Amino acid sequence: MKGIKKDFTLFAILLIPIGVAINVVAGELVELLKVPLFLNQIGTMIVAMVAGPWVGAITGGVSKLIFGIFNPTQLAFMPVAMASGIVVGLLAKKGMTTKIWKVAITGFIVALVAILIATPTTVIVFGGASGTGSDALTAIVLASGKEIWTAVITQKIFIESIDKILSIFVAYMIVRKMSDQYLAKQNYGHFYINKKKAS
Amino acid sequence: MEKLRTFILNLYPTTKFFITLFLMITPLLLPGYLYSYLVPVLCLFIAMIAGKTKLFVDIVFKGLLSIVIMIFLLQAFFYPGDTILWTWKIFSIKQEGIDFSVQLTSKILAVGSAIVLFFQITKINDLARSLEILGVSPKATYVLSSALNIIPEMRMHLLRIMDAQKTRGVETEGNLRIRLKAFFPALTPLILSSFSSTDEKAITLESRAFTARTKKTSLHQLEKTKSDSVVRVLLLILFVFILIWRFFL
Amino acid sequence: MSGIEIRNLSYQYPTGSEKVLHNINLNIESGKFYAFVGVNGGGKTTLCNVIRGFIPHFFKGDISGEVLIDGKDVRDWDTSDLAQKMGFVFQNPFTQISGVKETVFDEIAFGLENLGVEVSVIKQKVQEIISLLGIGYIQDKNPNELSGGQKQRVALASIIVMEPDILIFDEPTSQLDPQGTEEIFKAIDIMKKKGKTIILVEHKIELIAEYADYVIVLQDGQIMRQGRTEDVLSHEDTQDYGIGLTQYTLLDLQMRKHNMITERIPITESDSIKVMKEWMSLQGVKA
């Protein structure tokens, strides 16, 4: 408990609204460009990487709350967004977001957790539907005679893994571009400081 | 009408929240779907009185309609059942699937439209203030208000970046790869510049005693009125009545 | 003891390889106006951040020496007491808004709300500051929608409304035209007359000559020269530190090179006129 509180410095708190706004604006941009993904948790992942899992979780949660103002079904997926923040943050603290291959592993784990949480939500709350074009995929699997759980999990595997892995790579590239001086002020920024310059 | 409008809009945020909660929970308590389908109509009615018809309808349609349709399509065709209503090649619509969809979508529409209504009749700043009065940390409400303030600014910033890129010849239309390629160069500078402002923001807030442990005051005055008590009592009576009717009669 | 005492202060940023402040010793007397001058990168802003306690509170790094505010180390101060004791306005006006207020009036009230001041008192104080700075015409506007210069005035108003004893201004006029700058200096002067201690980082030397009591010249993180404004700004070699002298001083210095010796070297317009008149009458020239 004390550890969680320690993460919420004024700097870290100020990252949250920016992470949230990035999620919202990136989500809108994806829609504008008609890309069939979400890419609306990049802000959450960046915040989780530099400020830790709990600050990341809040960023994800608040983002879904704000998405929910314009699309209430998004509120049901708040646990997915929060879990993404927590998983990225925990792995980042273990140094799992410092190299491309480590980022790839982190991406797989985040996608796995997202699939595990999003699937039951979609099946139980929304009868398997998501209201997006990817429902076609669910319908195809259903038509082949599989039951609803298999269909939804297949759809989530396709969508979530591409979405989450792409998102974490974007997040990683952006954190890499942050200045050392800026990173030094963040709770967990030291993982990304360019060692060559420091020594 | 004007009187009713101010009556609704001037209710205390938590009173509005209780109305929303009532509209969300009662459809889940009551059997059948008739009442549940009445809730969105009731929400629309309240939105109309509050002068928010267009926004309410827009959001309900955009946010909820597509999912309702998809639920009907998926469940009508693929829900296990034997009562076949209509068949085309290997696909058939079953009564059981329709029944399930009607039940499920009635609840989704009820809960969803109650939430939409809440955010349409409640100002976020009022909500934030009422949370502070309830003892929620001003840091938490700051995050919420600040995020909502940053979004429009960031949107404008993004449009400026994209305009600049278009003049430099970055394609934003075409196949998926081209569109994805437009995504990153637009987003990266936006994200970096937004984050880089946080250290000065911290200095600003610290200079304005934001982290002071003293009890804060606020120019934002929120008061509960007699209307709030009336609405709350009414909701409570209705709720108790429904509980008794549902579980004891 | 009242005022600010800086003893043997050195500081290095966590990611830097060199010290940005070297062994600074400085006494800041209560109720006086100090101007920090020097070329960019000389340590002025860093020194302001150390005095206000943002270094090492926010910005880590190696710090040695001490900064005493009223005899107590700045690191031992409670953050809310410190916010009330020292106001801080910096260069960039775009990040100096709270980001949660819908009107300029509410924005200026934010600091007082955080200090728990009674609502009626807040309203009165905010109104006073708005008239003092002549920004009544924007008081109902959204702070996000202001111009840079307007934001800068609002940032200043938001701090001075809290009535701190010490005011630190780090280039508060960067976005303002000469007239706007003059207005800000007049507002600062009013604060000084109310007995506030002023620390100002500024490049506009004419205004410093006019208003500041003391000038501190910083270069490469060291104090190269400090003293009363009229002494520092009348020395020809002050220019060696990248400081431009006022045109009045330069004129006098030129005259001296041609053996036209005035009684003293003026630094301001009014003093220059006085000195020149005296000199001319001594020379027998009719003014």
XYZ file of C-alpha atoms in Angstrom:
735
model
C 0.000 0.000 0.000
C 2.794 2.375 0.948
C 4.590 1.435 -2.265
C 1.540 2.326 -4.342
C 1.224 5.708 -2.686
C 4.901 6.388 -3.277
C 4.378 6.041 -7.031
C 1.813 8.857 -7.102
C 4.171 11.827 -7.036
C 2.918 15.147 -8.417
C 4.889 14.438 -11.608
C 3.274 11.037 -11.966
C -0.214 12.404 -11.311
C 0.290 14.992 -14.043
C 1.151 12.243 -16.519
C -2.306 10.695 -16.098
C -4.442 13.363 -17.836
C -1.911 13.513 -20.666
C -1.917 9.731 -21.054
C -5.715 9.788 -21.066
C -5.893 12.544 -23.668
C -3.404 10.654 -25.862
C -5.557 7.539 -25.634
C -8.649 9.481 -26.670
C -7.022 11.449 -29.472
C -5.124 8.437 -30.836
C -8.351 6.426 -30.749
C -10.061 9.162 -32.750
C -7.189 9.332 -35.217
C -7.417 5.582 -35.801
C -11.106 6.001 -36.588
C -10.383 8.956 -38.854
C -7.801 6.968 -40.795
C -10.183 3.986 -40.872
C -7.598 1.626 -39.428
C -9.436 -1.485 -38.148
C -7.704 -1.465 -34.742
C -8.210 0.459 -31.476
C -4.699 1.710 -30.594
C -6.332 3.594 -27.735
C -4.094 2.487 -24.880
C -0.761 3.853 -26.098
C -0.922 6.629 -23.498
C -1.642 4.091 -20.758
C 1.381 2.035 -21.774
C 3.742 5.012 -21.899
C 2.611 6.163 -18.465
C 2.918 2.614 -17.078
C 6.444 2.328 -18.476
C 7.768 5.529 -16.894
C 5.554 5.910 -13.817
C 4.749 2.353 -12.785
C 1.822 -0.083 -12.858
C -0.594 1.745 -10.543
C -0.328 5.112 -12.232
C -0.710 3.206 -15.514
C -3.814 1.430 -14.233
C -5.462 4.722 -13.280
C -4.624 6.133 -16.723
C -6.336 3.167 -18.365
C -9.338 3.395 -16.058
C -9.900 7.131 -16.486
C -9.531 6.733 -20.268
C -12.344 4.184 -20.362
C -14.454 6.464 -18.174
C -14.053 9.251 -20.712
C -14.612 6.916 -23.667
C -17.727 5.871 -21.781
C -19.204 9.370 -21.951
C -19.544 8.919 -25.717
C -19.894 5.157 -25.833
C -21.148 3.567 -22.621
C -20.247 0.017 -23.710
C -16.583 1.019 -23.272
C -17.113 1.221 -19.515
C -17.439 -2.570 -19.426
C -13.871 -2.835 -20.699
C -12.369 -0.681 -17.961
C -10.770 -3.767 -16.307
C -8.982 -4.593 -19.583
C -7.453 -1.125 -19.814
C -6.465 -1.112 -16.158
C -4.922 -4.570 -16.465
C -2.913 -3.433 -19.500
C -1.485 -0.618 -17.408
C -0.674 -2.933 -14.522
C 0.929 -5.637 -16.666
C 3.062 -3.188 -18.670
C 4.076 -1.391 -15.487
C 5.024 -4.552 -13.608
C 7.024 -5.910 -16.528
C 8.666 -2.520 -17.099
C 9.842 -2.527 -13.473
C 11.517 -5.847 -14.241
C 13.317 -4.215 -17.157
C 11.113 -5.971 -19.692
C 10.545 -2.892 -21.863
C 14.109 -1.858 -22.576
C 14.968 -3.898 -25.664
C 12.975 -4.727 -28.786
C 12.809 -8.467 -28.089
C 11.782 -7.878 -24.477
C 9.105 -5.452 -25.640
C 7.783 -8.156 -27.961
C 7.446 -10.596 -25.045
C 5.765 -7.911 -22.938
C 3.389 -7.265 -25.830
C 2.411 -10.945 -25.957
C 1.767 -11.069 -22.215
C -0.330 -7.876 -22.307
C -2.324 -9.282 -25.224
C -2.853 -12.557 -23.366
C -4.178 -10.789 -20.262
C -6.387 -8.559 -22.417
C -7.839 -11.621 -24.182
C -8.479 -13.358 -20.853
C -10.409 -10.392 -19.469
C -12.107 -9.104 -22.612
C -13.489 -12.475 -23.748
C -15.796 -13.167 -20.775
C -16.929 -9.516 -20.797
C -17.857 -9.736 -24.450
C -19.607 -13.102 -24.140
C -21.495 -12.507 -20.897
C -22.304 -8.803 -21.123
C -22.667 -8.354 -24.871
C -23.688 -11.799 -26.098
C -20.460 -12.104 -28.068
C -20.867 -8.894 -30.047
C -18.524 -5.919 -30.010
C -20.373 -3.625 -32.417
C -17.360 -3.321 -34.704
C -16.423 -4.809 -38.057
C -14.455 -7.541 -36.298
C -17.778 -9.168 -35.368
C -17.684 -10.637 -38.875
C -14.835 -12.825 -37.659
C -16.910 -14.025 -34.706
C -19.786 -14.815 -37.107
C -17.519 -16.848 -39.414
C -16.237 -18.998 -36.548
C -19.796 -19.438 -35.271
C -20.957 -20.436 -38.753
C -18.311 -23.138 -38.846
C -20.165 -24.772 -35.987
C -18.060 -23.637 -33.038
C -19.683 -22.323 -29.912
C -19.747 -18.673 -28.840
C -16.774 -18.821 -26.434
C -14.489 -20.273 -29.078
C -15.706 -17.722 -31.597
C -15.144 -14.728 -29.351
C -11.762 -15.928 -28.133
C -10.645 -16.447 -31.749
C -11.734 -12.943 -32.636
C -10.006 -11.482 -29.554
C -6.779 -13.365 -30.322
C -6.658 -11.750 -33.751
C -7.656 -8.247 -32.736
C -6.128 -7.886 -29.272
C -2.750 -9.350 -30.099
C -2.203 -7.159 -33.147
C -3.562 -4.136 -31.309
C -1.658 -4.555 -28.053
C 1.652 -5.555 -29.618
C 1.546 -2.655 -32.062
C 0.582 -0.296 -29.231
C 3.448 -1.320 -26.990
C 5.940 -0.879 -29.815
C 4.656 2.646 -30.441
C 4.850 3.327 -26.694
C 8.391 1.974 -26.576
C 9.518 4.083 -29.529
C 8.118 7.213 -27.920
C 9.669 6.555 -24.506
C 12.990 6.008 -26.289
C 12.687 9.479 -27.783
C 12.172 11.174 -24.409
C 15.143 13.205 -23.190
C 17.350 11.804 -20.426
C 16.680 14.888 -18.371
C 12.952 14.243 -18.589
C 13.245 10.532 -17.889
C 15.417 11.203 -14.837
C 12.455 12.926 -13.192
C 10.113 9.957 -13.605
C 9.689 7.150 -11.066
C 10.975 4.454 -13.413
C 12.538 6.556 -16.148
C 16.072 5.376 -15.345
C 15.476 2.191 -17.359
C 15.454 4.193 -20.562
C 18.244 6.684 -19.941
C 20.918 6.395 -22.546
C 23.795 4.781 -20.661
C 26.436 5.886 -23.134
C 25.821 9.547 -22.452
C 25.626 9.123 -18.687
C 29.036 7.512 -18.288
C -41.002 23.457 -19.813
C -38.247 25.949 -19.033
C -38.960 25.410 -15.340
C -38.643 21.638 -15.706
C -35.411 22.088 -17.620
C -33.731 24.105 -14.876
C -35.221 21.727 -12.326
C -33.376 18.804 -13.884
C -30.148 20.592 -14.736
C -29.903 22.195 -11.301
C -30.190 18.957 -9.389
C -27.150 18.139 -7.297
C -24.698 15.816 -9.124
C -25.184 12.980 -6.658
C -28.957 13.254 -7.046
C -28.483 12.869 -10.788
C -26.275 9.913 -10.045
C -28.992 8.315 -7.913
C -31.483 8.755 -10.756
C -28.992 7.073 -13.101
C -28.322 4.280 -10.634
C -32.055 3.721 -10.253
C -32.482 3.553 -14.021
C -29.550 1.131 -14.259
C -30.473 -1.257 -11.436
C -34.236 -1.547 -11.765
C -34.135 -3.133 -15.256
C -31.792 -5.778 -13.835
C -34.161 -6.454 -10.927
C -37.394 -6.606 -12.849
C -38.203 -9.642 -14.983
C -39.122 -9.390 -18.659
C -37.992 -6.757 -21.080
C -40.874 -4.368 -21.381
C -39.808 -2.121 -18.512
C -36.182 -2.304 -19.690
C -37.142 -1.044 -23.131
C -39.099 1.732 -21.448
C -35.981 3.031 -19.703
C -34.297 4.413 -22.859
C -37.590 6.104 -23.731
C -37.743 7.582 -20.265
C -34.120 8.748 -20.611
C -34.952 10.316 -23.963
C -37.867 12.089 -22.341
C -35.648 13.490 -19.578
C -33.001 14.463 -22.146
C -35.672 16.293 -24.143
C -36.802 18.261 -21.119
C -33.177 19.072 -20.302
C -32.681 20.330 -23.871
C -30.114 17.642 -24.732
C -32.157 15.642 -27.231
C -29.751 15.786 -30.143
C -26.632 14.844 -28.192
C -28.449 12.085 -26.355
C -29.868 10.557 -29.534
C -26.538 10.871 -31.370
C -24.577 9.097 -28.674
C -27.154 6.377 -28.101
C -27.269 5.648 -31.826
C -23.527 5.782 -32.363
C -22.558 3.971 -29.187
C -25.315 1.449 -28.645
C -27.157 0.755 -31.873
C -24.382 -1.091 -33.685
C -23.809 -3.433 -30.772
C -27.547 -4.110 -30.404
C -27.792 -5.026 -34.079
C -24.752 -7.272 -33.877
C -26.155 -9.052 -30.833
C -29.379 -9.746 -32.738
C -27.491 -11.037 -35.771
C -25.107 -13.252 -33.848
C -27.628 -14.639 -31.395
C -30.598 -15.054 -33.756
C -28.551 -17.232 -36.088
C -26.225 -19.011 -33.704
C -28.008 -19.336 -30.363
C -28.694 -23.053 -29.756
C -32.381 -23.839 -30.239
C -34.920 -25.809 -32.273
C -37.759 -23.362 -32.946
C -36.800 -22.358 -36.465
C -38.492 -19.224 -37.771
C -36.731 -18.691 -41.078
C -34.042 -20.527 -43.034
C -31.613 -19.593 -45.772
C -29.194 -22.301 -46.926
C -27.451 -23.526 -43.790
C -28.419 -20.474 -41.729
C -31.590 -20.298 -39.725
C -33.109 -17.828 -37.308
C -34.335 -19.427 -34.100
C -36.967 -18.199 -31.675
C -34.655 -18.924 -28.712
C -31.975 -16.659 -30.192
C -34.459 -13.840 -30.707
C -35.732 -14.218 -27.149
C -32.227 -14.148 -25.757
C -31.324 -11.081 -27.844
C -34.435 -9.203 -26.790
C -33.678 -9.867 -23.138
C -29.990 -8.992 -23.366
C -30.316 -5.877 -25.540
C -33.112 -4.527 -23.377
C -30.737 -4.501 -20.397
C -27.828 -3.083 -22.421
C -29.975 -0.293 -23.828
C -31.396 0.535 -20.405
C -28.044 0.658 -18.613
C -26.321 2.325 -21.574
C -28.851 5.079 -22.090
C -28.969 5.824 -18.352
C -25.203 6.379 -18.439
C -25.441 8.547 -21.547
C -28.153 10.601 -19.873
C -26.062 11.103 -16.744
C -23.115 12.577 -18.621
C -25.406 14.759 -20.715
C -27.171 16.381 -17.765
C -24.147 16.563 -15.433
C -21.258 18.977 -15.906
C -17.947 17.259 -15.169
C -16.807 20.234 -13.082
C -19.937 19.953 -10.931
C -19.373 16.241 -10.595
C -15.745 16.824 -9.616
C -16.734 19.404 -7.032
C -19.383 17.152 -5.498
C -16.829 14.346 -5.272
C -14.429 16.707 -3.479
C -17.181 17.606 -1.020
C -17.676 13.877 -0.439
C -14.009 13.664 0.495
C -12.418 12.487 -2.752
C -8.861 13.848 -3.070
C -8.600 17.042 -5.145
C -5.737 15.307 -6.961
C -8.179 12.698 -8.278
C -10.705 15.262 -9.445
C -7.873 17.303 -10.944
C -6.937 14.329 -13.122
C -10.494 14.047 -14.408
C -11.069 17.752 -15.115
C -7.623 18.261 -16.534
C -7.954 15.298 -18.929
C -11.210 16.703 -20.269
C -9.547 20.088 -20.722
C -6.505 18.703 -22.503
C -8.436 16.611 -25.053
C -9.823 19.464 -27.205
C -6.458 21.235 -27.084
C -4.644 18.101 -28.143
C -7.141 17.473 -30.922
C -6.423 20.915 -32.387
C -2.705 20.343 -32.025
C -3.048 17.030 -33.891
C -4.986 18.644 -36.716
C -2.258 21.265 -37.074
C 0.420 18.562 -37.231
C -1.573 16.615 -39.821
C -2.113 19.703 -41.957
C 1.598 20.386 -41.855
C 2.299 16.822 -42.907
C -0.164 16.928 -45.755
C 1.608 19.956 -47.165
C 4.845 18.004 -46.903
C 3.244 15.200 -48.861
C 2.466 12.588 -46.213
C -0.440 10.490 -47.512
C -3.388 9.930 -45.194
C -5.552 8.070 -47.675
C -5.036 4.875 -49.607
C -4.484 1.308 -48.486
C -4.175 0.220 -44.871
C -0.385 0.373 -44.881
C -0.372 3.968 -46.082
C -2.959 4.964 -43.489
C -1.055 3.236 -40.683
C 2.097 4.982 -41.833
C 0.335 8.328 -41.466
C -0.579 7.463 -37.889
C 2.872 7.398 -36.309
C 4.457 10.595 -37.643
C 1.333 12.498 -36.631
C 1.216 11.047 -33.164
C 4.853 10.978 -32.060
C 5.525 14.743 -31.931
C 2.143 15.312 -30.318
C 2.808 12.821 -27.545
C 6.369 13.983 -26.892
C 5.447 17.647 -26.683
C 2.460 16.932 -24.456
C 4.513 14.937 -21.994
C 7.369 17.429 -21.947
C 5.096 20.092 -20.477
C 4.496 18.140 -17.264
C 7.522 19.371 -15.315
C 6.561 23.011 -15.770
C 2.980 22.105 -14.934
C 4.203 20.591 -11.678
C 6.014 23.830 -10.833
C 2.882 25.797 -11.668
C 0.696 23.688 -9.400
C 3.209 23.644 -6.572
C 3.476 27.454 -6.792
C -0.280 27.668 -6.448
C -0.183 25.557 -3.281
C -1.952 22.651 -4.982
C -0.284 20.096 -2.700
C -0.930 22.117 0.457
C -2.487 20.002 3.162
C -4.878 22.747 4.244
C -8.581 22.212 3.624
C -9.377 23.828 0.305
C -12.201 26.220 -0.367
C -13.896 26.672 -3.738
C -15.588 29.452 -5.654
C -17.581 26.698 -7.284
C -20.654 26.688 -5.081
C -22.847 23.621 -5.181
C -25.892 23.355 -2.985
C -28.525 20.761 -2.451
C -32.010 22.220 -2.661
C -35.475 21.054 -1.709
C -35.805 19.523 -5.193
C -32.921 17.189 -4.379
C -34.586 15.923 -1.228
C -37.881 15.439 -3.064
C -36.242 13.474 -5.887
C -34.175 11.370 -3.498
C -37.143 10.474 -1.306
C -39.222 9.651 -4.363
C -36.491 7.395 -5.759
C -36.119 5.628 -2.423
C -39.867 4.991 -2.096
C -40.043 3.685 -5.650
C -37.039 1.473 -5.117
C -38.354 -0.040 -1.885
C -41.703 -0.552 -3.545
C -40.052 -2.411 -6.447
C -38.001 -4.559 -4.072
C -41.089 -5.562 -2.088
C -43.086 -6.245 -5.203
C -40.272 -8.285 -6.729
C -39.237 -10.386 -3.767
C -42.117 -10.516 -1.313
C -45.293 -10.507 -3.365
C 16.594 36.072 10.549
C 14.520 37.396 7.719
C 15.541 37.233 4.063
C 17.386 34.627 2.063
C 20.906 33.392 2.763
C 22.739 31.211 0.291
C 25.935 29.552 1.530
C 28.476 27.665 -0.627
C 25.791 26.400 -2.955
C 26.749 24.024 -5.770
C 24.470 21.947 -7.941
C 24.717 19.425 -10.740
C 21.795 17.993 -12.736
C 21.403 14.216 -12.473
C 22.074 13.689 -16.175
C 24.657 16.446 -16.529
C 28.387 16.014 -16.305
C 29.202 19.530 -15.096
C 28.089 21.696 -12.253
C 25.522 24.321 -13.224
C 26.019 26.294 -9.997
C 29.463 26.789 -8.422
C 29.881 27.815 -4.844
C 27.243 30.543 -4.790
C 27.193 32.887 -1.798
C 24.467 35.472 -1.675
C 22.419 37.408 0.848
C 19.005 38.610 -0.156
C 17.678 41.302 2.068
C 13.996 41.517 2.833
C 11.990 44.124 0.933
C 14.614 44.729 -1.749
C 14.511 44.174 -5.490
C 17.246 41.924 -6.931
C 17.829 41.393 -10.626
C 19.685 38.296 -11.845
C 21.373 39.015 -15.172
C 23.762 37.229 -17.485
C 23.916 35.236 -20.694
C 21.603 32.272 -21.152
C 22.819 29.063 -19.588
C 24.605 31.001 -16.882
C 22.555 29.474 -14.079
C 19.925 32.157 -13.431
C 16.909 29.898 -13.809
C 18.603 27.087 -11.891
C 19.370 29.445 -9.027
C 15.711 30.549 -8.921
C 14.639 26.902 -8.777
C 17.006 26.221 -5.897
C 15.820 29.256 -3.949
C 12.191 28.208 -4.384
C 13.072 24.663 -3.328
C 12.011 22.992 -6.602
C 15.580 21.774 -6.651
C 15.992 19.287 -4.979
C 12.253 18.687 -4.289
C 11.333 17.992 -7.925
C 14.624 17.926 -9.768
C 17.129 15.574 -8.240
C 20.872 15.850 -8.701
C 23.855 16.627 -6.483
C 23.327 19.641 -4.319
C 25.652 20.970 -1.643
C 25.622 24.047 0.543
C 22.516 25.594 1.999
C 19.669 27.936 1.204
C 18.103 29.504 4.269
C 14.715 31.175 4.048
C 14.142 33.239 7.201
C 16.942 31.246 8.768
C 15.423 27.821 7.994
C 16.707 25.535 5.261
C 14.359 25.554 2.300
C 14.292 21.740 2.333
C 12.834 21.780 5.847
C 9.916 24.007 4.927
C 6.413 22.601 4.652
C 5.281 22.760 0.995
C 2.151 24.777 1.722
C 4.017 27.267 3.908
C 6.581 27.613 1.158
C 3.919 28.269 -1.486
C 2.580 31.041 0.678
C 6.044 32.413 1.449
C 7.482 32.487 -2.077
C 5.669 33.144 -5.323
C 7.186 31.862 -8.540
C 6.452 32.948 -12.096
C 8.513 31.568 -14.963
C 9.049 32.205 -18.620
C 6.644 29.906 -20.470
C 3.085 31.208 -20.064
C 1.512 28.235 -21.812
C 2.210 25.786 -18.994
C 1.386 28.284 -16.261
C -2.336 27.670 -16.177
C -3.931 25.196 -13.828
C -5.747 23.472 -16.690
C -8.927 22.937 -14.690
C -10.521 26.376 -14.574
C -12.995 27.758 -17.068
C -12.498 31.477 -16.542
C -9.561 33.776 -15.869
C -11.248 34.873 -12.645
C -11.392 31.276 -11.367
C -7.852 30.668 -12.573
C -6.515 33.544 -10.493
C -8.539 32.278 -7.514
C -7.026 28.751 -7.721
C -4.051 29.393 -5.401
C -6.201 31.009 -2.729
C -8.688 28.135 -2.913
C -5.827 25.718 -2.332
C -4.764 27.725 0.702
C -8.282 27.453 2.080
C -9.021 31.190 2.039
C -12.660 32.102 2.605
C -14.684 32.535 -0.596
C -15.713 36.154 0.011
C -12.094 37.126 0.696
C -10.927 35.308 -2.450
C -13.413 37.176 -4.624
C -12.323 40.509 -3.228
C -8.594 39.801 -3.610
C -8.953 38.474 -7.149
C -10.952 41.558 -8.118
C -8.216 43.801 -6.713
C -5.466 42.052 -8.672
C -7.548 42.137 -11.855
C -7.898 45.897 -11.612
C -4.259 46.327 -10.596
C -3.111 44.537 -13.754
C -5.890 45.955 -15.937
C -7.091 42.563 -17.135
C -10.783 43.025 -16.371
C -11.591 42.687 -20.069
C -10.527 39.023 -20.081
C -11.758 37.935 -16.658
C -14.607 35.796 -18.021
C -12.574 34.257 -20.842
C -11.302 30.681 -20.845
C -7.621 30.787 -19.848
C -6.806 28.274 -22.597
C -7.976 30.708 -25.246
C -5.755 33.651 -24.341
C -2.766 35.001 -26.241
C 0.736 34.426 -24.868
C 0.940 37.922 -23.447
C -2.468 37.649 -21.796
C -1.531 34.285 -20.317
C 1.619 35.826 -18.916
C -0.381 38.536 -17.161
C -2.781 35.922 -15.780
C 0.152 33.800 -14.562
C 1.558 36.835 -12.764
C -1.841 37.745 -11.297
C -2.368 34.153 -10.109
C 0.805 34.349 -8.044
C 0.717 37.878 -6.654
C -2.878 37.386 -5.515
C -1.482 34.895 -2.979
C 0.532 37.773 -1.459
C 3.778 35.911 -0.812
C 6.589 37.761 0.999
C 9.090 36.834 -1.673
C 8.346 36.965 -5.394
C 10.560 35.184 -7.901
C 10.014 36.175 -11.525
C 11.968 34.279 -14.162
C 11.621 36.306 -17.364
C 7.949 37.123 -16.822
C 7.779 39.440 -19.829
C 9.127 37.164 -22.573
C 5.821 37.216 -24.484
C 5.059 40.907 -24.000
C 5.601 43.987 -26.124
C 7.461 46.978 -24.635
C 4.256 48.507 -23.343
C 3.115 45.265 -21.710
C 6.567 44.828 -20.207
C 6.455 48.318 -18.731
C 3.051 47.535 -17.177
C 4.410 44.363 -15.586
C 7.362 46.285 -14.154
C 4.989 48.842 -12.682
C 3.016 46.000 -11.060
C 6.258 44.541 -9.707
C 7.185 47.971 -8.381
C 3.862 48.146 -6.530
C 4.674 44.782 -4.952
C 8.043 46.119 -3.890
C 6.415 49.175 -2.329
C 4.202 46.781 -0.366
C 7.417 45.495 1.202
C 7.824 42.315 -0.880
C 11.239 40.939 -1.696
C 11.656 40.677 -5.463
C 13.987 38.392 -7.399
C 13.809 38.958 -11.129
C 15.558 37.315 -14.053
C 15.359 39.677 -16.982
C 17.272 40.787 -20.072
C 15.669 44.212 -20.484
C 18.463 46.215 -18.897
C 16.820 49.668 -19.125
C 14.013 48.493 -16.873
C 16.388 46.826 -14.454
C 18.330 50.072 -14.205
C 15.089 51.854 -13.483
C 13.593 49.542 -10.871
C 16.094 47.111 -9.282
C 18.008 47.824 -6.070
C 20.696 45.218 -6.630
C 22.094 43.417 -9.654
C 23.645 39.938 -9.536
C 25.664 38.945 -12.606
C 25.833 35.207 -13.249
C 28.002 33.394 -15.743
C 28.920 29.700 -15.972
C 27.121 29.066 -12.722
C 29.110 31.586 -10.716
C 28.363 35.034 -9.388
C 30.761 37.257 -11.330
C 29.648 40.521 -9.848
C 27.086 41.733 -7.357
C 26.210 45.080 -5.900
C 23.911 48.053 -6.046
C 22.354 48.524 -9.461
C 23.982 51.903 -10.079
C 27.423 50.451 -9.277
C 27.190 47.264 -11.328
C 25.533 48.850 -14.355
C 27.907 51.801 -14.512
C 31.032 49.651 -14.782
C 32.330 49.328 -18.272
C 33.689 45.812 -17.701
C 30.248 44.511 -16.656
C 29.894 44.178 -20.422
C 32.514 41.410 -20.335
C 29.840 39.093 -18.945
C 27.558 39.581 -21.900
C 25.487 42.273 -20.220
C 24.526 45.258 -22.323
C 24.659 48.557 -20.459
C 21.956 51.166 -20.944
C 22.398 53.734 -23.686
C 22.710 56.441 -21.006
C 25.675 54.694 -19.445
C 27.265 54.030 -22.831
C 26.958 57.701 -23.754
C 28.650 58.764 -20.555
C 31.399 56.181 -20.967
C 32.055 57.476 -24.490
C 32.229 61.010 -23.209
C 34.781 59.972 -20.610
C 36.964 58.519 -23.336
C 37.027 62.000 -24.831
C 37.858 63.554 -21.509
C 34.397 64.834 -20.876
C 34.103 63.810 -17.244
C 30.663 63.985 -15.666
C 30.072 63.979 -11.940
C 28.827 60.379 -11.960
C 27.911 57.723 -14.509
C 24.122 57.667 -14.975
C 22.207 54.434 -15.684
C 18.685 55.719 -16.217
C 17.096 58.284 -18.477
C 16.097 60.695 -15.717
C 19.485 60.543 -14.038
C 21.197 60.953 -17.360
C 19.316 64.165 -18.059
C 20.240 65.462 -14.623
C 23.907 64.547 -14.969
C 24.167 66.000 -18.456
C 22.533 69.252 -17.417
C 24.949 69.600 -14.509
C 27.892 68.840 -16.737
C 26.754 71.311 -19.374
C 26.249 74.079 -16.868
C 29.700 73.373 -15.491
C 31.049 73.638 -19.034
C 29.164 76.895 -19.456
C 26.761 75.578 -22.043
C 23.275 76.966 -21.747
C 20.613 74.257 -21.624
